[in-house]
Amino acid sequence: MPKALVRGSINIDEFYLLPHIVRPGETIASTGFSRSTGGKGANQAYAAGRAGANVVLDAQVGADGAEVVKLIASGGVDVSRVRVIDGEVTGRAIIQRAADGENSIVLHPGANFAASSGKVDLEGYTHLLLQNEIPLDDTLAYLRASGKAGIKTVYNPSPMPSREVLAAFPWDCLSYLIVNEGELADILAAFDDTPLDAKLSVKDRAIAQMHALHGAKGFAKTVAIVTTIGPDGVLVFDVKGAHPEVAYSPAAKARKVVDTTGAGDTFAGYFVAMLMDKGDDAPIAELIPTCLQACALTVENPGALESIPARADVEARLA
Ligand code: ADP
C-alpha cells in the first residue's frame, strides 16, 4: 500500500488590511484582519489528503497550533507525527495588505526551525514530499535516507536554497523536482549561467532551461523535472523513455480566477497522490490532467489551504 510522508512546515498566516504599508516608526490601525493555515508542508500534505492519498505530515508547532493541526487533519492527513514544541510558537506569516494591493510580509519560522529529534524515520513509507521551509539539515537528512531506501522522493525547493547549496545538492537522491519557472531559472543558474535569448516566451525559455538543467554537470539525469508555468500550465521532462523530451500541457480552464495562492502547493500534493494512485512506472503525462484540474479549482477560490479541492470535485470537473 503506497504511503507518503510530508516532512515540512506549518504556519499561521495573519493578514492585516491597511491603508498603506506601515512606515518606519509609524503606528496605524488595521481596517480588517483574517487568519488562515499555511506553510508549504501543511498545504501540500492537505492537497495530497484531499486527493485521497494515505499521507502523514511530520512537522512542528507551538502550543498555539492545535486549531491549525485540526484543520490539516480534516483534509484526510494523519497528523500523529506533528510535534508540539515547548516554549515555541507556531510559524507565523504576518502579512500587511495595503489598499493599493501592495503586500509586505514578516516570516517568523517559530517551531518549524526548532531543533527536531534529528531522527529520520521512513519505515513503511513509499513516497516522500519535501519543500524548503524547515532547516536545510533536516531536508538533506530526509533526502539522503530516502535515496538510500529507494523511496520515491518529490522535492519542491521553495524558498530556494543558495547557489552553493544547490551546486552541492544530493540530486541523485530525488526522483521528481517540482518548480515554477522562477525556481527553475534559480536552480539552473547554480550550474550554468549562459544567457538565453531575451525574446523567448515563458514556455520556450522554461523548455530550454529544463534541457540545460537535465544535461548540467552536477545535476542528476535520473531526476524528472516538472515546471509549472502559472496560467500557461505545466512542462514535464519525464526521464523514463529512451529519448526524454519536454511535454507541454495547458492549464485546465478556471471558471474565474479569484486567488492563485496555493496553486503550486495543490499541484505538488496532487502530483504525489496521483503518483501513488497510478504507480511509479506510469508515464508522468497520465498524472497531469487531475493535477491541473485541481489547480484550476484552487484558483477559483480565495485562500491557500482552504481553496484546495477534494478529489471528487476534481473528478466531477474532469468528467
Ligand atoms: P506557484 O504558485 O508555485 O508559482 P504556478 O503559479 O505555476 O505555481 O501555478 C501552479 C499551477 O496552477 C499551474 O501549473 C496552473 O495549472 C495552475 N494555475 C495557476 N494560475 C492559474 C490561472 N490563472 N488559471 C488557471 N490555472 C492556473
mmCIF file of C-alpha atoms and ligand atoms in Angstrom:
data_model
loop_
_atom_site.group_PDB
_atom_site.id
_atom_site.type_symbol
_atom_site.label_atom_id
_atom_site.label_comp_id
_atom_site.label_asym_id
_atom_site.label_seq_id
_atom_site.Cartn_x
_atom_site.Cartn_y
_atom_site.Cartn_z
ATOM 1 C CA MET A 1 0.000 0.000 0.000
ATOM 2 C CA PRO A 2 1.527 3.352 -1.001
ATOM 3 C CA LYS A 3 2.055 5.706 1.911
ATOM 4 C CA ALA A 4 3.554 9.197 1.726
ATOM 5 C CA LEU A 5 5.393 11.282 4.275
ATOM 6 C CA VAL A 6 5.487 15.054 4.010
ATOM 7 C CA ARG A 7 8.289 16.486 6.159
ATOM 8 C CA GLY A 8 7.624 20.205 6.187
ATOM 9 C CA SER A 9 6.291 23.387 7.703
ATOM 10 C CA ILE A 10 3.107 24.585 9.332
ATOM 11 C CA ASN A 11 2.366 28.322 9.584
ATOM 12 C CA ILE A 12 -0.410 30.538 10.797
ATOM 13 C CA ASP A 13 -0.903 33.300 8.216
ATOM 14 C CA GLU A 14 -2.222 36.584 9.643
ATOM 15 C CA PHE A 15 -3.493 39.169 7.172
ATOM 16 C CA TYR A 16 -3.845 42.808 8.193
ATOM 17 C CA LEU A 17 -5.668 45.150 5.796
ATOM 18 C CA LEU A 18 -4.136 48.619 5.988
ATOM 19 C CA PRO A 19 -4.463 51.990 4.250
ATOM 20 C CA HIS A 20 -0.758 51.680 3.413
ATOM 21 C CA ILE A 21 2.239 49.534 4.433
ATOM 22 C CA VAL A 22 3.443 50.700 7.855
ATOM 23 C CA ARG A 23 6.371 53.135 7.596
ATOM 24 C CA PRO A 24 9.352 53.054 9.979
ATOM 25 C CA GLY A 25 8.296 54.468 13.363
ATOM 26 C CA GLU A 26 4.607 54.625 12.382
ATOM 27 C CA THR A 27 1.646 53.003 14.167
ATOM 28 C CA ILE A 28 -1.611 52.612 12.243
ATOM 29 C CA ALA A 29 -4.843 50.724 12.865
ATOM 30 C CA SER A 30 -5.743 47.889 10.536
ATOM 31 C CA THR A 31 -9.108 48.014 8.783
ATOM 32 C CA GLY A 32 -9.504 44.255 8.595
ATOM 33 C CA PHE A 33 -7.957 41.041 9.900
ATOM 34 C CA SER A 34 -8.076 37.408 8.916
ATOM 35 C CA ARG A 35 -6.153 34.289 9.813
ATOM 36 C CA SER A 36 -5.561 31.152 7.876
ATOM 37 C CA THR A 37 -3.497 27.999 7.923
ATOM 38 C CA GLY A 38 -0.409 27.955 5.762
ATOM 39 C CA GLY A 39 3.098 26.640 5.379
ATOM 40 C CA LYS A 40 4.054 24.643 2.306
ATOM 41 C CA GLY A 41 4.273 21.385 4.238
ATOM 42 C CA ALA A 42 0.740 21.824 5.555
ATOM 43 C CA ASN A 43 -0.689 22.932 2.205
ATOM 44 C CA GLN A 44 0.910 20.136 0.207
ATOM 45 C CA ALA A 45 0.042 17.429 2.746
ATOM 46 C CA TYR A 46 -3.523 18.738 2.805
ATOM 47 C CA ALA A 47 -3.675 18.647 -1.014
ATOM 48 C CA ALA A 48 -2.432 15.035 -1.037
ATOM 49 C CA GLY A 49 -5.008 14.174 1.637
ATOM 50 C CA ARG A 50 -7.821 15.883 -0.288
ATOM 51 C CA ALA A 51 -6.707 13.893 -3.334
ATOM 52 C CA GLY A 52 -7.319 10.713 -1.337
ATOM 53 C CA ALA A 53 -3.716 9.722 -0.598
ATOM 54 C CA ASN A 54 -2.578 7.912 2.525
ATOM 55 C CA VAL A 55 -0.402 10.773 3.803
ATOM 56 C CA VAL A 56 1.353 11.594 7.066
ATOM 57 C CA LEU A 57 2.625 15.084 7.946
ATOM 58 C CA ASP A 58 5.802 15.349 10.013
ATOM 59 C CA ALA A 59 6.057 18.912 11.308
ATOM 60 C CA GLN A 60 6.413 21.052 14.423
ATOM 61 C CA VAL A 61 4.091 23.616 16.007
ATOM 62 C CA GLY A 62 3.869 25.566 19.253
ATOM 63 C CA ALA A 63 1.182 25.258 21.915
ATOM 64 C CA ASP A 64 -0.869 27.703 19.790
ATOM 65 C CA GLY A 65 -1.041 25.237 16.888
ATOM 66 C CA ALA A 66 -3.904 22.948 17.969
ATOM 67 C CA GLU A 67 -6.524 24.614 15.746
ATOM 68 C CA VAL A 68 -4.434 24.538 12.589
ATOM 69 C CA VAL A 69 -3.416 20.944 13.128
ATOM 70 C CA LYS A 70 -7.095 20.036 13.470
ATOM 71 C CA LEU A 71 -7.850 21.750 10.178
ATOM 72 C CA ILE A 72 -4.994 19.928 8.422
ATOM 73 C CA ALA A 73 -6.294 16.613 9.784
ATOM 74 C CA SER A 74 -9.756 17.406 8.415
ATOM 75 C CA GLY A 75 -8.278 17.127 4.908
ATOM 76 C CA GLY A 76 -7.501 13.454 5.500
ATOM 77 C CA VAL A 77 -3.924 13.964 6.725
ATOM 78 C CA ASP A 78 -2.500 11.784 9.505
ATOM 79 C CA VAL A 79 -1.062 14.340 11.959
ATOM 80 C CA SER A 80 0.260 11.864 14.527
ATOM 81 C CA ARG A 81 3.826 12.948 13.667
ATOM 82 C CA VAL A 82 3.161 16.647 14.298
ATOM 83 C CA ARG A 83 5.092 17.595 17.458
ATOM 84 C CA VAL A 84 4.240 20.406 19.874
ATOM 85 C CA ILE A 85 7.486 22.173 20.840
ATOM 86 C CA ASP A 86 7.644 23.551 24.380
ATOM 87 C CA GLY A 87 8.261 27.285 24.596
ATOM 88 C CA GLU A 88 7.916 27.839 20.832
ATOM 89 C CA VAL A 89 5.191 29.455 18.769
ATOM 90 C CA THR A 90 3.800 28.041 15.544
ATOM 91 C CA GLY A 91 5.499 29.585 12.483
ATOM 92 C CA ARG A 92 3.884 32.897 11.542
ATOM 93 C CA ALA A 93 3.488 34.924 8.401
ATOM 94 C CA ILE A 94 2.399 38.484 9.251
ATOM 95 C CA ILE A 95 1.058 39.878 6.008
ATOM 96 C CA GLN A 96 0.339 43.582 5.598
ATOM 97 C CA ARG A 97 -2.004 44.090 2.660
ATOM 98 C CA ALA A 98 -2.298 47.740 1.591
ATOM 99 C CA ALA A 99 -5.318 49.310 -0.088
ATOM 100 C CA ASP A 100 -3.342 49.622 -3.363
ATOM 101 C CA GLY A 101 -2.718 45.838 -3.341
ATOM 102 C CA GLU A 102 0.882 46.018 -2.146
ATOM 103 C CA ASN A 103 1.999 43.273 0.271
ATOM 104 C CA SER A 104 4.661 43.213 2.925
ATOM 105 C CA ILE A 105 5.398 40.009 4.824
ATOM 106 C CA VAL A 106 7.246 39.187 8.041
ATOM 107 C CA LEU A 107 8.024 35.483 8.434
ATOM 108 C CA HIS A 108 8.722 34.069 11.868
ATOM 109 C CA PRO A 109 9.844 30.448 11.460
ATOM 110 C CA GLY A 110 9.000 29.546 15.090
ATOM 111 C CA ALA A 111 8.603 25.833 15.764
ATOM 112 C CA ASN A 112 9.403 24.944 12.122
ATOM 113 C CA PHE A 113 13.031 25.776 12.851
ATOM 114 C CA ALA A 114 13.214 24.473 16.421
ATOM 115 C CA ALA A 115 15.608 21.560 16.795
ATOM 116 C CA SER A 116 13.943 18.291 15.816
ATOM 117 C CA SER A 117 14.857 14.908 17.254
ATOM 118 C CA GLY A 118 17.270 14.506 14.363
ATOM 119 C CA LYS A 119 15.865 11.022 13.830
ATOM 120 C CA VAL A 120 14.822 10.180 10.286
ATOM 121 C CA ASP A 121 12.019 7.646 10.284
ATOM 122 C CA LEU A 122 10.900 6.462 6.856
ATOM 123 C CA GLU A 123 9.846 2.958 7.864
ATOM 124 C CA GLY A 124 6.778 1.866 5.906
ATOM 125 C CA TYR A 125 6.726 4.840 3.505
ATOM 126 C CA THR A 126 6.836 4.532 -0.279
ATOM 127 C CA HIS A 127 6.869 8.275 -1.096
ATOM 128 C CA LEU A 128 8.404 11.392 0.438
ATOM 129 C CA LEU A 129 7.475 15.012 -0.293
ATOM 130 C CA LEU A 130 9.794 17.835 0.777
ATOM 131 C CA GLN A 131 9.847 21.614 0.454
ATOM 132 C CA ASN A 132 12.344 24.005 1.959
ATOM 133 C CA GLU A 133 10.646 25.676 4.923
ATOM 134 C CA ILE A 134 12.436 23.625 7.599
ATOM 135 C CA PRO A 135 16.150 23.579 8.487
ATOM 136 C CA LEU A 136 18.205 22.542 5.475
ATOM 137 C CA ASP A 137 19.984 19.855 7.508
ATOM 138 C CA ASP A 138 16.633 18.141 8.132
ATOM 139 C CA THR A 139 15.719 18.278 4.452
ATOM 140 C CA LEU A 140 19.100 16.842 3.487
ATOM 141 C CA ALA A 141 18.914 14.087 6.093
ATOM 142 C CA TYR A 142 15.487 13.006 4.778
ATOM 143 C CA LEU A 143 16.627 13.197 1.167
ATOM 144 C CA ARG A 144 19.713 11.083 1.756
ATOM 145 C CA ALA A 145 17.791 8.492 3.775
ATOM 146 C CA SER A 146 15.067 8.221 1.125
ATOM 147 C CA GLY A 147 17.653 7.909 -1.643
ATOM 148 C CA LYS A 148 19.286 5.060 0.224
ATOM 149 C CA ALA A 149 15.968 3.317 0.888
ATOM 150 C CA GLY A 150 14.780 3.677 -2.724
ATOM 151 C CA ILE A 151 11.751 5.746 -1.668
ATOM 152 C CA LYS A 152 10.289 7.930 -4.434
ATOM 153 C CA THR A 153 11.026 11.483 -3.432
ATOM 154 C CA VAL A 154 9.405 14.654 -4.716
ATOM 155 C CA TYR A 155 11.142 17.950 -3.905
ATOM 156 C CA ASN A 156 9.666 21.420 -4.281
ATOM 157 C CA PRO A 157 12.585 23.719 -3.343
ATOM 158 C CA SER A 158 10.755 26.757 -2.036
ATOM 159 C CA PRO A 159 12.145 29.038 -0.761
ATOM 160 C CA MET A 160 15.208 28.476 -2.913
ATOM 161 C CA PRO A 161 18.471 27.392 -1.245
ATOM 162 C CA SER A 162 21.672 29.321 -2.025
ATOM 163 C CA ARG A 163 23.650 28.633 -5.203
ATOM 164 C CA GLU A 164 26.381 26.968 -3.152
ATOM 165 C CA VAL A 165 23.867 24.589 -1.584
ATOM 166 C CA LEU A 166 22.260 23.868 -4.965
ATOM 167 C CA ALA A 167 25.585 23.124 -6.620
ATOM 168 C CA ALA A 168 26.455 20.549 -3.928
ATOM 169 C CA PHE A 169 22.930 19.150 -3.520
ATOM 170 C CA PRO A 170 22.407 15.335 -3.448
ATOM 171 C CA TRP A 171 20.243 15.487 -6.607
ATOM 172 C CA ASP A 172 20.654 11.755 -7.204
ATOM 173 C CA CYS A 173 18.565 11.082 -4.064
ATOM 174 C CA LEU A 174 15.411 12.539 -5.551
ATOM 175 C CA SER A 175 13.071 11.257 -8.216
ATOM 176 C CA TYR A 176 10.951 14.299 -9.127
ATOM 177 C CA LEU A 177 11.744 18.013 -8.950
ATOM 178 C CA ILE A 178 8.734 20.337 -8.979
ATOM 179 C CA VAL A 179 9.462 24.021 -9.616
ATOM 180 C CA ASN A 180 7.818 27.100 -11.076
ATOM 181 C CA GLU A 181 9.569 28.983 -13.857
ATOM 182 C CA GLY A 182 11.407 31.336 -11.466
ATOM 183 C CA GLU A 183 12.670 28.473 -9.332
ATOM 184 C CA LEU A 184 13.827 26.594 -12.444
ATOM 185 C CA ALA A 185 15.900 29.603 -13.506
ATOM 186 C CA ASP A 186 17.397 29.890 -9.999
ATOM 187 C CA ILE A 187 18.467 26.237 -9.936
ATOM 188 C CA LEU A 188 19.925 26.333 -13.431
ATOM 189 C CA ALA A 189 21.929 29.450 -12.511
ATOM 190 C CA ALA A 190 23.802 27.364 -9.933
ATOM 191 C CA PHE A 191 25.145 25.189 -12.776
ATOM 192 C CA ASP A 192 25.085 27.233 -15.931
ATOM 193 C CA ASP A 193 24.832 30.991 -16.382
ATOM 194 C CA THR A 194 24.714 31.040 -20.182
ATOM 195 C CA PRO A 195 22.174 33.773 -21.012
ATOM 196 C CA LEU A 196 19.108 32.786 -23.050
ATOM 197 C CA ASP A 197 17.524 34.754 -25.864
ATOM 198 C CA ALA A 198 15.536 37.507 -24.084
ATOM 199 C CA LYS A 199 12.752 37.250 -26.675
ATOM 200 C CA LEU A 200 11.767 33.678 -25.745
ATOM 201 C CA SER A 201 8.265 33.119 -24.338
ATOM 202 C CA VAL A 202 7.946 31.902 -20.734
ATOM 203 C CA LYS A 203 7.206 28.416 -22.053
ATOM 204 C CA ASP A 204 10.079 28.228 -24.580
ATOM 205 C CA ARG A 205 12.506 29.684 -22.050
ATOM 206 C CA ALA A 206 11.494 27.067 -19.477
ATOM 207 C CA ILE A 207 11.824 24.256 -22.051
ATOM 208 C CA ALA A 208 15.361 25.389 -22.899
ATOM 209 C CA GLN A 209 16.212 25.672 -19.203
ATOM 210 C CA MET A 210 14.848 22.182 -18.447
ATOM 211 C CA HIS A 211 17.055 20.690 -21.178
ATOM 212 C CA ALA A 212 20.038 22.645 -19.865
ATOM 213 C CA LEU A 213 19.406 21.537 -16.273
ATOM 214 C CA HIS A 214 18.929 17.884 -17.291
ATOM 215 C CA GLY A 215 22.292 17.981 -19.060
ATOM 216 C CA ALA A 216 24.133 20.054 -16.449
ATOM 217 C CA LYS A 217 27.221 18.571 -14.829
ATOM 218 C CA GLY A 218 26.402 18.132 -11.131
ATOM 219 C CA PHE A 219 22.657 17.614 -11.675
ATOM 220 C CA ALA A 220 21.296 14.039 -11.862
ATOM 221 C CA LYS A 221 19.960 12.732 -15.176
ATOM 222 C CA THR A 222 17.596 10.410 -13.298
ATOM 223 C CA VAL A 223 15.523 13.311 -11.911
ATOM 224 C CA ALA A 224 12.248 14.049 -13.701
ATOM 225 C CA ILE A 225 11.699 17.823 -13.897
ATOM 226 C CA VAL A 226 8.194 19.271 -13.661
ATOM 227 C CA THR A 227 7.849 23.030 -14.204
ATOM 228 C CA THR A 228 4.570 24.810 -13.527
ATOM 229 C CA ILE A 229 4.238 27.972 -15.591
ATOM 230 C CA GLY A 230 1.261 29.675 -13.940
ATOM 231 C CA PRO A 231 -1.770 30.233 -16.216
ATOM 232 C CA ASP A 232 0.161 28.631 -19.099
ATOM 233 C CA GLY A 233 0.098 25.182 -17.453
ATOM 234 C CA VAL A 234 2.946 22.741 -16.946
ATOM 235 C CA LEU A 235 6.022 21.299 -18.636
ATOM 236 C CA VAL A 236 7.176 17.762 -17.873
ATOM 237 C CA PHE A 237 10.599 16.264 -18.535
ATOM 238 C CA ASP A 238 9.904 12.585 -17.943
ATOM 239 C CA VAL A 239 13.209 10.736 -17.894
ATOM 240 C CA LYS A 240 11.769 7.224 -18.276
ATOM 241 C CA GLY A 241 11.818 6.976 -22.087
ATOM 242 C CA ALA A 242 14.873 6.264 -24.240
ATOM 243 C CA HIS A 243 14.867 9.823 -25.630
ATOM 244 C CA PRO A 244 13.392 12.038 -22.940
ATOM 245 C CA GLU A 245 11.693 15.192 -24.159
ATOM 246 C CA VAL A 246 9.758 18.022 -22.563
ATOM 247 C CA ALA A 247 5.979 17.633 -22.897
ATOM 248 C CA TYR A 248 3.620 20.584 -22.510
ATOM 249 C CA SER A 249 0.106 20.538 -21.011
ATOM 250 C CA PRO A 250 -2.004 23.715 -20.989
ATOM 251 C CA ALA A 251 -3.617 24.679 -17.665
ATOM 252 C CA ALA A 252 -7.166 23.498 -17.040
ATOM 253 C CA LYS A 253 -9.612 26.323 -17.568
ATOM 254 C CA ALA A 254 -10.634 28.136 -14.386
ATOM 255 C CA ARG A 255 -14.205 29.499 -14.479
ATOM 256 C CA LYS A 256 -12.922 32.619 -12.720
ATOM 257 C CA VAL A 257 -9.536 33.470 -11.255
ATOM 258 C CA VAL A 258 -10.068 34.674 -7.687
ATOM 259 C CA ASP A 259 -6.784 33.926 -5.881
ATOM 260 C CA THR A 260 -3.820 31.971 -7.217
ATOM 261 C CA THR A 261 -2.280 31.460 -3.750
ATOM 262 C CA GLY A 262 -1.785 27.768 -3.103
ATOM 263 C CA ALA A 263 -1.900 26.712 -6.766
ATOM 264 C CA GLY A 264 1.682 25.436 -6.705
ATOM 265 C CA ASP A 265 1.098 23.575 -3.430
ATOM 266 C CA THR A 266 -2.065 21.999 -4.829
ATOM 267 C CA PHE A 267 -0.078 20.777 -7.807
ATOM 268 C CA ALA A 268 2.653 19.222 -5.636
ATOM 269 C CA GLY A 269 0.228 17.471 -3.272
ATOM 270 C CA TYR A 270 -1.978 16.153 -6.060
ATOM 271 C CA PHE A 271 1.119 15.071 -8.007
ATOM 272 C CA VAL A 272 2.269 12.811 -5.179
ATOM 273 C CA ALA A 273 -1.236 11.435 -4.687
ATOM 274 C CA MET A 274 -1.533 10.640 -8.396
ATOM 275 C CA LEU A 275 1.909 9.001 -8.407
ATOM 276 C CA MET A 276 0.715 6.780 -5.572
ATOM 277 C CA ASP A 277 -2.503 6.002 -7.469
ATOM 278 C CA LYS A 278 -1.052 5.257 -10.877
ATOM 279 C CA GLY A 279 2.228 3.667 -9.762
ATOM 280 C CA ASP A 280 5.729 4.936 -10.298
ATOM 281 C CA ASP A 281 6.073 3.248 -13.680
ATOM 282 C CA ALA A 282 3.166 5.157 -15.231
ATOM 283 C CA PRO A 283 4.174 7.937 -17.640
ATOM 284 C CA ILE A 284 4.011 11.266 -15.803
ATOM 285 C CA ALA A 285 1.658 12.546 -18.511
ATOM 286 C CA GLU A 286 -1.063 10.286 -17.035
ATOM 287 C CA LEU A 287 -0.941 12.117 -13.698
ATOM 288 C CA ILE A 288 -1.093 15.624 -15.072
ATOM 289 C CA PRO A 289 -4.771 16.212 -16.057
ATOM 290 C CA THR A 290 -6.007 15.582 -12.499
ATOM 291 C CA CYS A 291 -3.273 17.824 -11.026
ATOM 292 C CA LEU A 292 -4.087 20.664 -13.428
ATOM 293 C CA GLN A 293 -7.825 20.403 -12.823
ATOM 294 C CA ALA A 294 -7.205 20.551 -9.069
ATOM 295 C CA CYS A 295 -5.115 23.723 -9.567
ATOM 296 C CA ALA A 296 -7.871 25.343 -11.623
ATOM 297 C CA LEU A 297 -10.345 24.734 -8.779
ATOM 298 C CA THR A 298 -7.852 26.181 -6.273
ATOM 299 C CA VAL A 299 -7.517 29.462 -8.180
ATOM 300 C CA GLU A 300 -11.308 29.802 -8.352
ATOM 301 C CA ASN A 301 -11.482 30.157 -4.569
ATOM 302 C CA PRO A 302 -9.861 32.508 -2.034
ATOM 303 C CA GLY A 303 -7.141 31.428 0.382
ATOM 304 C CA ALA A 304 -4.420 28.807 0.183
ATOM 305 C CA LEU A 305 -5.180 25.617 2.085
ATOM 306 C CA GLU A 306 -8.894 26.422 2.290
ATOM 307 C CA SER A 307 -9.163 26.576 -1.503
ATOM 308 C CA ILE A 308 -7.672 23.123 -2.189
ATOM 309 C CA PRO A 309 -10.414 20.936 -3.680
ATOM 310 C CA ALA A 310 -11.488 17.395 -2.810
ATOM 311 C CA ARG A 311 -10.761 14.664 -5.357
ATOM 312 C CA ALA A 312 -14.449 14.085 -6.055
ATOM 313 C CA ASP A 313 -14.900 17.715 -7.153
ATOM 314 C CA VAL A 314 -11.818 17.481 -9.356
ATOM 315 C CA GLU A 315 -13.088 14.261 -10.973
ATOM 316 C CA ALA A 316 -16.544 15.770 -11.489
ATOM 317 C CA ARG A 317 -14.988 18.660 -13.413
ATOM 318 C CA LEU A 318 -12.841 16.277 -15.471
ATOM 319 C CA ALA A 319 -15.782 14.085 -16.435
HETATM 320 P P1 ADP B 1 3.406 28.652 -7.976
HETATM 321 O O1 ADP B 1 2.279 29.053 -7.084
HETATM 322 O O2 ADP B 1 4.322 27.636 -7.350
HETATM 323 O O3 ADP B 1 4.134 29.790 -8.637
HETATM 324 P P2 ADP B 1 2.047 28.327 -10.525
HETATM 325 O O4 ADP B 1 1.669 29.765 -10.482
HETATM 326 O O5 ADP B 1 2.936 27.895 -11.651
HETATM 327 O O6 ADP B 1 2.695 27.821 -9.152
HETATM 328 O O7 ADP B 1 0.681 27.504 -10.563
HETATM 329 C C1 ADP B 1 0.621 26.109 -10.480
HETATM 330 C C2 ADP B 1 -0.444 25.600 -11.426
HETATM 331 O O8 ADP B 1 -1.694 26.225 -11.113
HETATM 332 C C3 ADP B 1 -0.181 25.928 -12.888
HETATM 333 O O9 ADP B 1 0.588 24.911 -13.496
HETATM 334 C C4 ADP B 1 -1.590 26.017 -13.469
HETATM 335 O O10 ADP B 1 -2.030 24.732 -13.854
HETATM 336 C C5 ADP B 1 -2.434 26.475 -12.283
HETATM 337 N N1 ADP B 1 -2.707 27.919 -12.408
HETATM 338 C C6 ADP B 1 -2.002 28.946 -11.878
HETATM 339 N N2 ADP B 1 -2.555 30.133 -12.221
HETATM 340 C C7 ADP B 1 -3.644 29.831 -12.974
HETATM 341 C C8 ADP B 1 -4.661 30.592 -13.632
HETATM 342 N N3 ADP B 1 -4.665 31.942 -13.583
HETATM 343 N N4 ADP B 1 -5.623 29.917 -14.314
HETATM 344 C C9 ADP B 1 -5.644 28.560 -14.357
HETATM 345 N N5 ADP B 1 -4.715 27.795 -13.766
HETATM 346 C C10 ADP B 1 -3.742 28.404 -13.091
#
